[in-house]
């Protein structure tokens, strides 16, 4: 008798071929999803991939809604499926289009920079998008000196510390990163005195300044591969540990805090991937009047740093 996983995997392969589909997953996804994904990456790598997928008709996006929206905006001719439509991002929900419109009116000379963790409507109102992998470089390349940065205040602070531009932050935050205190960094240093500590720039300024490395999830994978350190403390969503450990079996990785858990990133599983390929639902699409200006903001990011 074949077990549940074997049955699902066989069904998945058949449906993938039938639909001419590709599975894309963010680094925070659960192991059974990461193991079947054709491509895994950070937000920037996934947007690059979504923009350049010749020969495929369907993208199954295992991440959260704004990521699937980015895939649909950059590849509008493809069908984008999000296996669980309730997979939102509370950070992205911290600013609405109307709030951004009103804020922009107060700063007519400022550039508007939206972190990719934002709604399609907010991207459409922005001059350019950024991810944590490229925020400083994209902001540096802007002609304006004043920058409205939405929605993450912690990434905005990190950018402000690394650019000459005047950054005006929106007061949003990621619950899974903002919850960690600098005391956790001090405790990790005591517990693992030989370890290097890397954190995501969505962590608070106190945590960022106490850490040794600040990088996107893709940057963490590169750093872990290249560093001479054998022990690494990881200050980002705990799903990240799976890929770090799998790709670096000779090194030890420790979570900075067990509280760094994104509940909506954990909503995808094999059943839901198979179901969505069978029913071709739920689909993510962005209306043309929003997709066109949002695509401009995303393509400007890709053109600046690719
Ligand atoms: P990365 O772009 O570093 O993968 O970050 C994604 C994210 O949403 C962090 O919470």
PDB file of C-alpha atoms and ligand atoms in Angstrom:
ATOM      1  CA  UNK A   1       0.000   0.000   0.000  1.00  0.00           C
ATOM      2  CA  UNK A   2       1.324   3.390  -0.937  1.00  0.00           C
ATOM      3  CA  UNK A   3       1.264   6.061   1.735  1.00  0.00           C
ATOM      4  CA  UNK A   4      -0.480   9.462   1.542  1.00  0.00           C
ATOM      5  CA  UNK A   5       2.645  11.243   0.389  1.00  0.00           C
ATOM      6  CA  UNK A   6       3.410   8.823  -2.431  1.00  0.00           C
ATOM      7  CA  UNK A   7      -0.159   9.056  -3.750  1.00  0.00           C
ATOM      8  CA  UNK A   8      -0.078  12.858  -3.619  1.00  0.00           C
ATOM      9  CA  UNK A   9       3.329  13.078  -5.286  1.00  0.00           C
ATOM     10  CA  UNK A  10       2.215  10.887  -8.161  1.00  0.00           C
ATOM     11  CA  UNK A  11      -0.947  12.969  -8.628  1.00  0.00           C
ATOM     12  CA  UNK A  12       1.090  16.156  -8.451  1.00  0.00           C
ATOM     13  CA  UNK A  13       3.508  15.072 -11.191  1.00  0.00           C
ATOM     14  CA  UNK A  14       0.613  14.088 -13.472  1.00  0.00           C
ATOM     15  CA  UNK A  15      -1.251  17.363 -12.910  1.00  0.00           C
ATOM     16  CA  UNK A  16       1.867  19.478 -13.304  1.00  0.00           C
ATOM     17  CA  UNK A  17       2.528  17.936 -16.714  1.00  0.00           C
ATOM     18  CA  UNK A  18      -1.141  18.189 -17.731  1.00  0.00           C
ATOM     19  CA  UNK A  19      -1.376  21.893 -16.772  1.00  0.00           C
ATOM     20  CA  UNK A  20       2.168  22.755 -17.901  1.00  0.00           C
ATOM     21  CA  UNK A  21       2.733  24.202 -14.443  1.00  0.00           C
ATOM     22  CA  UNK A  22       5.699  25.275 -12.352  1.00  0.00           C
ATOM     23  CA  UNK A  23       5.774  25.391  -8.544  1.00  0.00           C
ATOM     24  CA  UNK A  24       7.472  28.410  -7.002  1.00  0.00           C
ATOM     25  CA  UNK A  25       7.985  28.626  -3.240  1.00  0.00           C
ATOM     26  CA  UNK A  26       9.298  31.189  -0.777  1.00  0.00           C
ATOM     27  CA  UNK A  27      12.106  30.149   1.587  1.00  0.00           C
ATOM     28  CA  UNK A  28       9.696  30.202   4.587  1.00  0.00           C
ATOM     29  CA  UNK A  29       7.443  27.430   3.259  1.00  0.00           C
ATOM     30  CA  UNK A  30       7.057  24.105   5.093  1.00  0.00           C
ATOM     31  CA  UNK A  31       9.482  21.258   4.167  1.00  0.00           C
ATOM     32  CA  UNK A  32       6.978  19.160   2.177  1.00  0.00           C
ATOM     33  CA  UNK A  33       6.289  22.176  -0.043  1.00  0.00           C
ATOM     34  CA  UNK A  34       9.956  23.138  -0.407  1.00  0.00           C
ATOM     35  CA  UNK A  35      10.769  19.558  -1.413  1.00  0.00           C
ATOM     36  CA  UNK A  36       8.358  19.598  -4.387  1.00  0.00           C
ATOM     37  CA  UNK A  37       9.010  23.167  -5.554  1.00  0.00           C
ATOM     38  CA  UNK A  38      10.751  23.697  -8.895  1.00  0.00           C
ATOM     39  CA  UNK A  39      12.170  26.965  -7.678  1.00  0.00           C
ATOM     40  CA  UNK A  40      12.706  28.328  -4.139  1.00  0.00           C
ATOM     41  CA  UNK A  41      13.977  31.795  -3.266  1.00  0.00           C
ATOM     42  CA  UNK A  42      13.644  35.133  -1.521  1.00  0.00           C
ATOM     43  CA  UNK A  43      11.160  37.782  -2.655  1.00  0.00           C
ATOM     44  CA  UNK A  44      13.580  39.334  -5.129  1.00  0.00           C
ATOM     45  CA  UNK A  45      14.660  36.017  -6.662  1.00  0.00           C
ATOM     46  CA  UNK A  46      11.010  34.957  -6.961  1.00  0.00           C
ATOM     47  CA  UNK A  47      10.028  38.180  -8.731  1.00  0.00           C
ATOM     48  CA  UNK A  48      12.962  37.747 -11.147  1.00  0.00           C
ATOM     49  CA  UNK A  49      11.828  34.188 -11.789  1.00  0.00           C
ATOM     50  CA  UNK A  50       8.167  35.184 -12.266  1.00  0.00           C
ATOM     51  CA  UNK A  51       9.214  37.797 -14.824  1.00  0.00           C
ATOM     52  CA  UNK A  52      11.085  35.237 -16.905  1.00  0.00           C
ATOM     53  CA  UNK A  53       9.250  31.931 -17.257  1.00  0.00           C
ATOM     54  CA  UNK A  54       9.050  31.039 -20.925  1.00  0.00           C
ATOM     55  CA  UNK A  55       7.136  27.914 -21.916  1.00  0.00           C
ATOM     56  CA  UNK A  56       4.948  27.558 -18.804  1.00  0.00           C
ATOM     57  CA  UNK A  57       1.205  28.255 -18.629  1.00  0.00           C
ATOM     58  CA  UNK A  58       0.579  28.006 -14.902  1.00  0.00           C
ATOM     59  CA  UNK A  59       2.459  29.172 -11.800  1.00  0.00           C
ATOM     60  CA  UNK A  60       1.550  27.576  -8.467  1.00  0.00           C
ATOM     61  CA  UNK A  61       2.751  30.150  -5.980  1.00  0.00           C
ATOM     62  CA  UNK A  62       3.521  28.820  -2.505  1.00  0.00           C
ATOM     63  CA  UNK A  63       3.957  31.964  -0.487  1.00  0.00           C
ATOM     64  CA  UNK A  64       1.597  34.752   0.549  1.00  0.00           C
ATOM     65  CA  UNK A  65      -0.881  36.759  -1.503  1.00  0.00           C
ATOM     66  CA  UNK A  66       1.316  39.756  -2.341  1.00  0.00           C
ATOM     67  CA  UNK A  67       3.955  37.403  -3.790  1.00  0.00           C
ATOM     68  CA  UNK A  68       1.391  35.692  -6.021  1.00  0.00           C
ATOM     69  CA  UNK A  69       0.157  39.140  -7.097  1.00  0.00           C
ATOM     70  CA  UNK A  70       3.718  40.070  -8.090  1.00  0.00           C
ATOM     71  CA  UNK A  71       3.923  36.895 -10.208  1.00  0.00           C
ATOM     72  CA  UNK A  72       0.628  37.754 -11.906  1.00  0.00           C
ATOM     73  CA  UNK A  73       1.644  41.396 -12.498  1.00  0.00           C
ATOM     74  CA  UNK A  74       4.978  40.370 -14.045  1.00  0.00           C
ATOM     75  CA  UNK A  75       3.577  37.417 -16.020  1.00  0.00           C
ATOM     76  CA  UNK A  76       0.023  38.518 -16.860  1.00  0.00           C
ATOM     77  CA  UNK A  77      -0.421  35.907 -19.586  1.00  0.00           C
ATOM     78  CA  UNK A  78       0.032  33.072 -17.077  1.00  0.00           C
ATOM     79  CA  UNK A  79      -2.514  31.614 -14.683  1.00  0.00           C
ATOM     80  CA  UNK A  80      -1.274  32.143 -11.119  1.00  0.00           C
ATOM     81  CA  UNK A  81      -2.645  29.825  -8.443  1.00  0.00           C
ATOM     82  CA  UNK A  82      -2.310  30.431  -4.697  1.00  0.00           C
ATOM     83  CA  UNK A  83      -3.108  27.073  -3.029  1.00  0.00           C
ATOM     84  CA  UNK A  84      -4.689  28.822  -0.001  1.00  0.00           C
ATOM     85  CA  UNK A  85      -6.247  32.193  -0.734  1.00  0.00           C
ATOM     86  CA  UNK A  86      -6.325  33.153   2.958  1.00  0.00           C
ATOM     87  CA  UNK A  87      -2.508  33.369   3.002  1.00  0.00           C
ATOM     88  CA  UNK A  88      -2.212  37.103   3.531  1.00  0.00           C
ATOM     89  CA  UNK A  89       0.572  39.267   4.981  1.00  0.00           C
ATOM     90  CA  UNK A  90      -0.317  41.439   7.969  1.00  0.00           C
ATOM     91  CA  UNK A  91       2.560  43.809   7.117  1.00  0.00           C
ATOM     92  CA  UNK A  92       1.201  44.327   3.579  1.00  0.00           C
ATOM     93  CA  UNK A  93      -2.202  45.116   5.103  1.00  0.00           C
ATOM     94  CA  UNK A  94      -0.766  47.920   7.284  1.00  0.00           C
ATOM     95  CA  UNK A  95      -1.186  50.555   4.570  1.00  0.00           C
ATOM     96  CA  UNK A  96      -4.097  50.939   2.159  1.00  0.00           C
ATOM     97  CA  UNK A  97      -4.153  52.704  -1.179  1.00  0.00           C
ATOM     98  CA  UNK A  98      -6.250  55.534   0.287  1.00  0.00           C
ATOM     99  CA  UNK A  99      -3.800  56.036   3.166  1.00  0.00           C
ATOM    100  CA  UNK A 100      -0.876  56.207   0.753  1.00  0.00           C
ATOM    101  CA  UNK A 101      -2.719  58.663  -1.548  1.00  0.00           C
ATOM    102  CA  UNK A 102      -3.354  60.997   1.407  1.00  0.00           C
ATOM    103  CA  UNK A 103       0.254  60.677   2.676  1.00  0.00           C
ATOM    104  CA  UNK A 104       1.720  61.426  -0.761  1.00  0.00           C
ATOM    105  CA  UNK A 105      -0.200  64.713  -0.884  1.00  0.00           C
ATOM    106  CA  UNK A 106       1.735  65.932   2.149  1.00  0.00           C
ATOM    107  CA  UNK A 107       5.105  65.267   0.422  1.00  0.00           C
ATOM    108  CA  UNK A 108       4.704  66.153  -3.271  1.00  0.00           C
ATOM    109  CA  UNK A 109       8.475  66.221  -3.938  1.00  0.00           C
ATOM    110  CA  UNK A 110       9.235  62.849  -2.352  1.00  0.00           C
ATOM    111  CA  UNK A 111       9.752  59.551  -4.166  1.00  0.00           C
ATOM    112  CA  UNK A 112       7.428  56.774  -3.035  1.00  0.00           C
ATOM    113  CA  UNK A 113       9.190  53.481  -2.393  1.00  0.00           C
ATOM    114  CA  UNK A 114       7.125  50.423  -1.547  1.00  0.00           C
ATOM    115  CA  UNK A 115       8.531  47.299   0.011  1.00  0.00           C
ATOM    116  CA  UNK A 116       7.339  44.338  -2.044  1.00  0.00           C
ATOM    117  CA  UNK A 117       5.365  43.249   1.051  1.00  0.00           C
ATOM    118  CA  UNK A 118       2.496  45.540   0.027  1.00  0.00           C
ATOM    119  CA  UNK A 119      -0.756  45.301  -1.904  1.00  0.00           C
ATOM    120  CA  UNK A 120      -0.839  45.641  -5.685  1.00  0.00           C
ATOM    121  CA  UNK A 121      -2.720  48.936  -5.234  1.00  0.00           C
ATOM    122  CA  UNK A 122       0.044  50.358  -3.034  1.00  0.00           C
ATOM    123  CA  UNK A 123       2.659  49.274  -5.593  1.00  0.00           C
ATOM    124  CA  UNK A 124       0.629  51.001  -8.300  1.00  0.00           C
ATOM    125  CA  UNK A 125       0.880  54.268  -6.350  1.00  0.00           C
ATOM    126  CA  UNK A 126       4.666  53.944  -5.939  1.00  0.00           C
ATOM    127  CA  UNK A 127       7.613  55.126  -8.017  1.00  0.00           C
ATOM    128  CA  UNK A 128       9.530  51.935  -7.396  1.00  0.00           C
ATOM    129  CA  UNK A 129       9.380  48.688  -5.400  1.00  0.00           C
ATOM    130  CA  UNK A 130      12.161  47.201  -3.309  1.00  0.00           C
ATOM    131  CA  UNK A 131      12.846  43.942  -1.523  1.00  0.00           C
ATOM    132  CA  UNK A 132      15.109  43.462   1.484  1.00  0.00           C
ATOM    133  CA  UNK A 133      17.824  42.235  -0.913  1.00  0.00           C
ATOM    134  CA  UNK A 134      18.034  45.504  -2.838  1.00  0.00           C
ATOM    135  CA  UNK A 135      16.346  48.316  -0.860  1.00  0.00           C
ATOM    136  CA  UNK A 136      19.509  50.356  -0.255  1.00  0.00           C
ATOM    137  CA  UNK A 137      20.726  50.138  -3.873  1.00  0.00           C
ATOM    138  CA  UNK A 138      17.312  51.037  -5.311  1.00  0.00           C
ATOM    139  CA  UNK A 139      16.867  54.007  -2.955  1.00  0.00           C
ATOM    140  CA  UNK A 140      20.411  55.226  -3.712  1.00  0.00           C
ATOM    141  CA  UNK A 141      19.620  55.195  -7.440  1.00  0.00           C
ATOM    142  CA  UNK A 142      16.591  57.510  -7.088  1.00  0.00           C
ATOM    143  CA  UNK A 143      16.924  61.127  -8.282  1.00  0.00           C
ATOM    144  CA  UNK A 144      14.845  62.451  -5.342  1.00  0.00           C
ATOM    145  CA  UNK A 145      16.485  63.222  -1.989  1.00  0.00           C
ATOM    146  CA  UNK A 146      13.335  62.647   0.039  1.00  0.00           C
ATOM    147  CA  UNK A 147      11.745  59.183   0.167  1.00  0.00           C
ATOM    148  CA  UNK A 148       8.417  57.997   1.566  1.00  0.00           C
ATOM    149  CA  UNK A 149       9.059  54.379   2.517  1.00  0.00           C
ATOM    150  CA  UNK A 150       6.095  52.011   3.001  1.00  0.00           C
ATOM    151  CA  UNK A 151       5.014  49.943   4.858  1.00  0.00           C
ATOM    152  CA  UNK A 152       7.884  48.519   6.993  1.00  0.00           C
ATOM    153  CA  UNK A 153       9.383  50.938   9.551  1.00  0.00           C
ATOM    154  CA  UNK A 154      12.247  48.570  10.415  1.00  0.00           C
ATOM    155  CA  UNK A 155      13.433  48.072   6.843  1.00  0.00           C
ATOM    156  CA  UNK A 156      13.019  51.853   6.397  1.00  0.00           C
ATOM    157  CA  UNK A 157      15.316  52.407   9.385  1.00  0.00           C
ATOM    158  CA  UNK A 158      17.879  49.962   7.989  1.00  0.00           C
ATOM    159  CA  UNK A 159      17.837  51.810   4.641  1.00  0.00           C
ATOM    160  CA  UNK A 160      18.105  55.203   6.401  1.00  0.00           C
ATOM    161  CA  UNK A 161      21.266  53.977   8.169  1.00  0.00           C
ATOM    162  CA  UNK A 162      22.839  52.992   4.848  1.00  0.00           C
ATOM    163  CA  UNK A 163      21.951  55.868   2.507  1.00  0.00           C
ATOM    164  CA  UNK A 164      22.362  59.635   2.333  1.00  0.00           C
ATOM    165  CA  UNK A 165      18.689  60.046   1.364  1.00  0.00           C
ATOM    166  CA  UNK A 166      16.101  61.367   3.792  1.00  0.00           C
ATOM    167  CA  UNK A 167      13.812  58.415   4.570  1.00  0.00           C
ATOM    168  CA  UNK A 168      10.331  59.053   5.948  1.00  0.00           C
ATOM    169  CA  UNK A 169       8.944  55.720   7.221  1.00  0.00           C
ATOM    170  CA  UNK A 170       5.379  54.437   7.394  1.00  0.00           C
ATOM    171  CA  UNK A 171       4.680  52.837  10.775  1.00  0.00           C
ATOM    172  CA  UNK A 172       4.154  49.225   9.678  1.00  0.00           C
ATOM    173  CA  UNK A 173       5.974  46.126  10.854  1.00  0.00           C
ATOM    174  CA  UNK A 174       6.135  42.347  10.394  1.00  0.00           C
ATOM    175  CA  UNK A 175       4.767  40.638  13.500  1.00  0.00           C
ATOM    176  CA  UNK A 176       7.142  37.675  13.196  1.00  0.00           C
ATOM    177  CA  UNK A 177      10.237  39.891  13.076  1.00  0.00           C
ATOM    178  CA  UNK A 178       9.258  42.905  15.170  1.00  0.00           C
ATOM    179  CA  UNK A 179       8.483  40.698  18.207  1.00  0.00           C
ATOM    180  CA  UNK A 180      12.147  39.865  18.864  1.00  0.00           C
ATOM    181  CA  UNK A 181      14.014  41.949  21.454  1.00  0.00           C
ATOM    182  CA  UNK A 182      17.736  42.813  21.583  1.00  0.00           C
ATOM    183  CA  UNK A 183      17.885  40.698  24.766  1.00  0.00           C
ATOM    184  CA  UNK A 184      17.364  37.628  22.555  1.00  0.00           C
ATOM    185  CA  UNK A 185      20.549  38.526  20.675  1.00  0.00           C
ATOM    186  CA  UNK A 186      22.423  38.865  23.988  1.00  0.00           C
ATOM    187  CA  UNK A 187      21.020  35.514  25.141  1.00  0.00           C
ATOM    188  CA  UNK A 188      22.071  33.847  21.860  1.00  0.00           C
ATOM    189  CA  UNK A 189      25.620  35.205  22.306  1.00  0.00           C
ATOM    190  CA  UNK A 190      25.759  33.639  25.762  1.00  0.00           C
ATOM    191  CA  UNK A 191      24.279  30.330  24.593  1.00  0.00           C
ATOM    192  CA  UNK A 192      26.388  30.071  21.402  1.00  0.00           C
ATOM    193  CA  UNK A 193      29.587  32.071  22.017  1.00  0.00           C
ATOM    194  CA  UNK A 194      31.247  30.833  18.795  1.00  0.00           C
ATOM    195  CA  UNK A 195      28.273  31.525  16.539  1.00  0.00           C
ATOM    196  CA  UNK A 196      27.770  34.375  14.104  1.00  0.00           C
ATOM    197  CA  UNK A 197      24.339  36.046  14.314  1.00  0.00           C
ATOM    198  CA  UNK A 198      22.462  36.950  11.116  1.00  0.00           C
ATOM    199  CA  UNK A 199      19.106  38.717  11.127  1.00  0.00           C
ATOM    200  CA  UNK A 200      16.564  39.975   8.590  1.00  0.00           C
ATOM    201  CA  UNK A 201      16.216  43.773   8.194  1.00  0.00           C
ATOM    202  CA  UNK A 202      12.537  43.491   9.211  1.00  0.00           C
ATOM    203  CA  UNK A 203      13.882  43.062  12.782  1.00  0.00           C
ATOM    204  CA  UNK A 204      13.888  46.128  15.028  1.00  0.00           C
ATOM    205  CA  UNK A 205      16.840  48.581  14.942  1.00  0.00           C
ATOM    206  CA  UNK A 206      18.012  47.294  18.361  1.00  0.00           C
ATOM    207  CA  UNK A 207      18.185  43.716  17.081  1.00  0.00           C
ATOM    208  CA  UNK A 208      19.798  44.739  13.783  1.00  0.00           C
ATOM    209  CA  UNK A 209      22.536  46.750  15.488  1.00  0.00           C
ATOM    210  CA  UNK A 210      23.282  43.909  17.929  1.00  0.00           C
ATOM    211  CA  UNK A 211      23.625  41.314  15.120  1.00  0.00           C
ATOM    212  CA  UNK A 212      26.687  40.514  12.971  1.00  0.00           C
ATOM    213  CA  UNK A 213      25.001  40.259   9.556  1.00  0.00           C
ATOM    214  CA  UNK A 214      21.808  41.763   8.163  1.00  0.00           C
ATOM    215  CA  UNK A 215      20.423  40.151   5.019  1.00  0.00           C
ATOM    216  CA  UNK A 216      17.457  38.944   3.028  1.00  0.00           C
ATOM    217  CA  UNK A 217      16.628  35.248   3.194  1.00  0.00           C
ATOM    218  CA  UNK A 218      18.548  34.725  -0.058  1.00  0.00           C
ATOM    219  CA  UNK A 219      21.481  36.656   1.436  1.00  0.00           C
ATOM    220  CA  UNK A 220      21.355  34.365   4.486  1.00  0.00           C
ATOM    221  CA  UNK A 221      21.721  31.299   2.279  1.00  0.00           C
ATOM    222  CA  UNK A 222      24.702  32.824   0.489  1.00  0.00           C
ATOM    223  CA  UNK A 223      26.307  33.945   3.757  1.00  0.00           C
ATOM    224  CA  UNK A 224      25.817  30.512   5.364  1.00  0.00           C
ATOM    225  CA  UNK A 225      27.431  28.834   2.360  1.00  0.00           C
ATOM    226  CA  UNK A 226      30.442  31.164   2.268  1.00  0.00           C
ATOM    227  CA  UNK A 227      31.240  31.889   5.929  1.00  0.00           C
ATOM    228  CA  UNK A 228      33.991  30.063   7.791  1.00  0.00           C
ATOM    229  CA  UNK A 229      31.755  30.002  10.882  1.00  0.00           C
ATOM    230  CA  UNK A 230      30.407  26.558  11.757  1.00  0.00           C
ATOM    231  CA  UNK A 231      27.587  27.845  13.983  1.00  0.00           C
ATOM    232  CA  UNK A 232      25.004  30.397  12.882  1.00  0.00           C
ATOM    233  CA  UNK A 233      22.109  31.984  14.785  1.00  0.00           C
ATOM    234  CA  UNK A 234      19.212  32.762  12.438  1.00  0.00           C
ATOM    235  CA  UNK A 235      17.032  35.798  13.104  1.00  0.00           C
ATOM    236  CA  UNK A 236      14.173  35.346  10.681  1.00  0.00           C
ATOM    237  CA  UNK A 237      11.043  33.231  10.225  1.00  0.00           C
ATOM    238  CA  UNK A 238      11.878  29.739  11.498  1.00  0.00           C
ATOM    239  CA  UNK A 239      10.947  28.018   8.219  1.00  0.00           C
ATOM    240  CA  UNK A 240      14.277  29.319   6.955  1.00  0.00           C
ATOM    241  CA  UNK A 241      16.143  26.765   9.082  1.00  0.00           C
ATOM    242  CA  UNK A 242      15.081  23.838   6.893  1.00  0.00           C
ATOM    243  CA  UNK A 243      16.860  25.003   3.754  1.00  0.00           C
ATOM    244  CA  UNK A 244      19.883  26.313   5.671  1.00  0.00           C
ATOM    245  CA  UNK A 245      20.363  22.931   7.363  1.00  0.00           C
ATOM    246  CA  UNK A 246      19.689  20.911   4.214  1.00  0.00           C
ATOM    247  CA  UNK A 247      22.208  22.873   2.131  1.00  0.00           C
ATOM    248  CA  UNK A 248      24.871  23.083   4.879  1.00  0.00           C
ATOM    249  CA  UNK A 249      24.772  19.739   6.737  1.00  0.00           C
ATOM    250  CA  UNK A 250      28.231  20.328   8.225  1.00  0.00           C
ATOM    251  CA  UNK A 251      27.126  23.539  10.008  1.00  0.00           C
ATOM    252  CA  UNK A 252      24.804  24.142  12.972  1.00  0.00           C
ATOM    253  CA  UNK A 253      21.904  26.605  12.811  1.00  0.00           C
ATOM    254  CA  UNK A 254      19.955  27.912  15.801  1.00  0.00           C
ATOM    255  CA  UNK A 255      16.748  29.972  15.830  1.00  0.00           C
ATOM    256  CA  UNK A 256      17.201  33.410  17.413  1.00  0.00           C
ATOM    257  CA  UNK A 257      13.674  33.063  18.802  1.00  0.00           C
ATOM    258  CA  UNK A 258      10.985  30.409  18.535  1.00  0.00           C
ATOM    259  CA  UNK A 259       8.416  33.237  18.262  1.00  0.00           C
ATOM    260  CA  UNK A 260       9.526  34.088  14.727  1.00  0.00           C
ATOM    261  CA  UNK A 261       6.747  32.208  13.013  1.00  0.00           C
ATOM    262  CA  UNK A 262       4.592  33.457  10.144  1.00  0.00           C
ATOM    263  CA  UNK A 263       1.260  31.599  10.387  1.00  0.00           C
ATOM    264  CA  UNK A 264       0.136  32.326   6.839  1.00  0.00           C
ATOM    265  CA  UNK A 265       3.385  31.022   5.317  1.00  0.00           C
ATOM    266  CA  UNK A 266       2.494  27.680   6.922  1.00  0.00           C
ATOM    267  CA  UNK A 267      -0.890  27.350   5.228  1.00  0.00           C
ATOM    268  CA  UNK A 268       0.351  25.576   2.097  1.00  0.00           C
ATOM    269  CA  UNK A 269       0.703  21.810   1.943  1.00  0.00           C
ATOM    270  CA  UNK A 270       0.849  19.038  -0.644  1.00  0.00           C
ATOM    271  CA  UNK A 271      -2.929  18.427  -0.618  1.00  0.00           C
ATOM    272  CA  UNK A 272      -3.669  22.077  -1.345  1.00  0.00           C
ATOM    273  CA  UNK A 273      -1.141  22.179  -4.182  1.00  0.00           C
ATOM    274  CA  UNK A 274      -2.687  19.083  -5.767  1.00  0.00           C
ATOM    275  CA  UNK A 275      -6.238  20.425  -5.238  1.00  0.00           C
ATOM    276  CA  UNK A 276      -5.496  23.788  -6.825  1.00  0.00           C
ATOM    277  CA  UNK A 277      -3.932  22.136  -9.885  1.00  0.00           C
ATOM    278  CA  UNK A 278      -6.972  19.908 -10.213  1.00  0.00           C
ATOM    279  CA  UNK A 279      -9.593  22.663  -9.873  1.00  0.00           C
ATOM    280  CA  UNK A 280      -7.388  25.492 -11.233  1.00  0.00           C
ATOM    281  CA  UNK A 281      -8.579  27.552  -8.239  1.00  0.00           C
ATOM    282  CA  UNK A 282      -7.970  29.850  -6.396  1.00  0.00           C
ATOM    283  CA  UNK A 283      -6.508  32.087  -9.090  1.00  0.00           C
ATOM    284  CA  UNK A 284      -4.797  35.401  -8.372  1.00  0.00           C
ATOM    285  CA  UNK A 285      -5.164  38.201 -10.863  1.00  0.00           C
ATOM    286  CA  UNK A 286      -4.729  41.944 -10.642  1.00  0.00           C
ATOM    287  CA  UNK A 287      -7.033  44.342 -12.514  1.00  0.00           C
ATOM    288  CA  UNK A 288      -5.356  46.022 -15.488  1.00  0.00           C
ATOM    289  CA  UNK A 289      -5.700  49.588 -14.099  1.00  0.00           C
ATOM    290  CA  UNK A 290      -3.649  48.520 -11.041  1.00  0.00           C
ATOM    291  CA  UNK A 291      -1.391  45.958 -12.751  1.00  0.00           C
ATOM    292  CA  UNK A 292      -0.010  48.422 -15.334  1.00  0.00           C
ATOM    293  CA  UNK A 293       1.395  51.030 -12.885  1.00  0.00           C
ATOM    294  CA  UNK A 294       2.401  48.307 -10.370  1.00  0.00           C
ATOM    295  CA  UNK A 295       4.356  46.556 -13.156  1.00  0.00           C
ATOM    296  CA  UNK A 296       6.184  49.815 -13.853  1.00  0.00           C
ATOM    297  CA  UNK A 297       7.283  50.060 -10.183  1.00  0.00           C
ATOM    298  CA  UNK A 298       8.406  46.412 -10.132  1.00  0.00           C
ATOM    299  CA  UNK A 299      10.201  46.622 -13.490  1.00  0.00           C
ATOM    300  CA  UNK A 300      12.028  49.737 -12.344  1.00  0.00           C
ATOM    301  CA  UNK A 301      13.365  47.732  -9.370  1.00  0.00           C
ATOM    302  CA  UNK A 302      14.388  44.851 -11.646  1.00  0.00           C
ATOM    303  CA  UNK A 303      16.076  47.245 -14.088  1.00  0.00           C
ATOM    304  CA  UNK A 304      17.992  48.985 -11.283  1.00  0.00           C
ATOM    305  CA  UNK A 305      19.514  45.911  -9.678  1.00  0.00           C
ATOM    306  CA  UNK A 306      19.289  42.923 -12.029  1.00  0.00           C
TER     307      UNK A 306
HETATM  308  P1  LIG B   1      12.940  38.004   1.763  1.00  0.00           P
HETATM  309  O1  LIG B   1      12.777  38.835   0.540  1.00  0.00           O
HETATM  310  O2  LIG B   1      14.202  38.282   2.494  1.00  0.00           O
HETATM  311  O3  LIG B   1      12.765  36.560   1.462  1.00  0.00           O
HETATM  312  O4  LIG B   1      11.815  38.429   2.806  1.00  0.00           O
HETATM  313  C1  LIG B   1      10.533  38.062   2.645  1.00  0.00           C
HETATM  314  C2  LIG B   1       9.680  38.403   3.790  1.00  0.00           C
HETATM  315  O5  LIG B   1       8.506  38.539   3.645  1.00  0.00           O
HETATM  316  C3  LIG B   1      10.296  38.591   5.103  1.00  0.00           C
HETATM  317  O6  LIG B   1       9.325  38.568   6.093  1.00  0.00           O
END
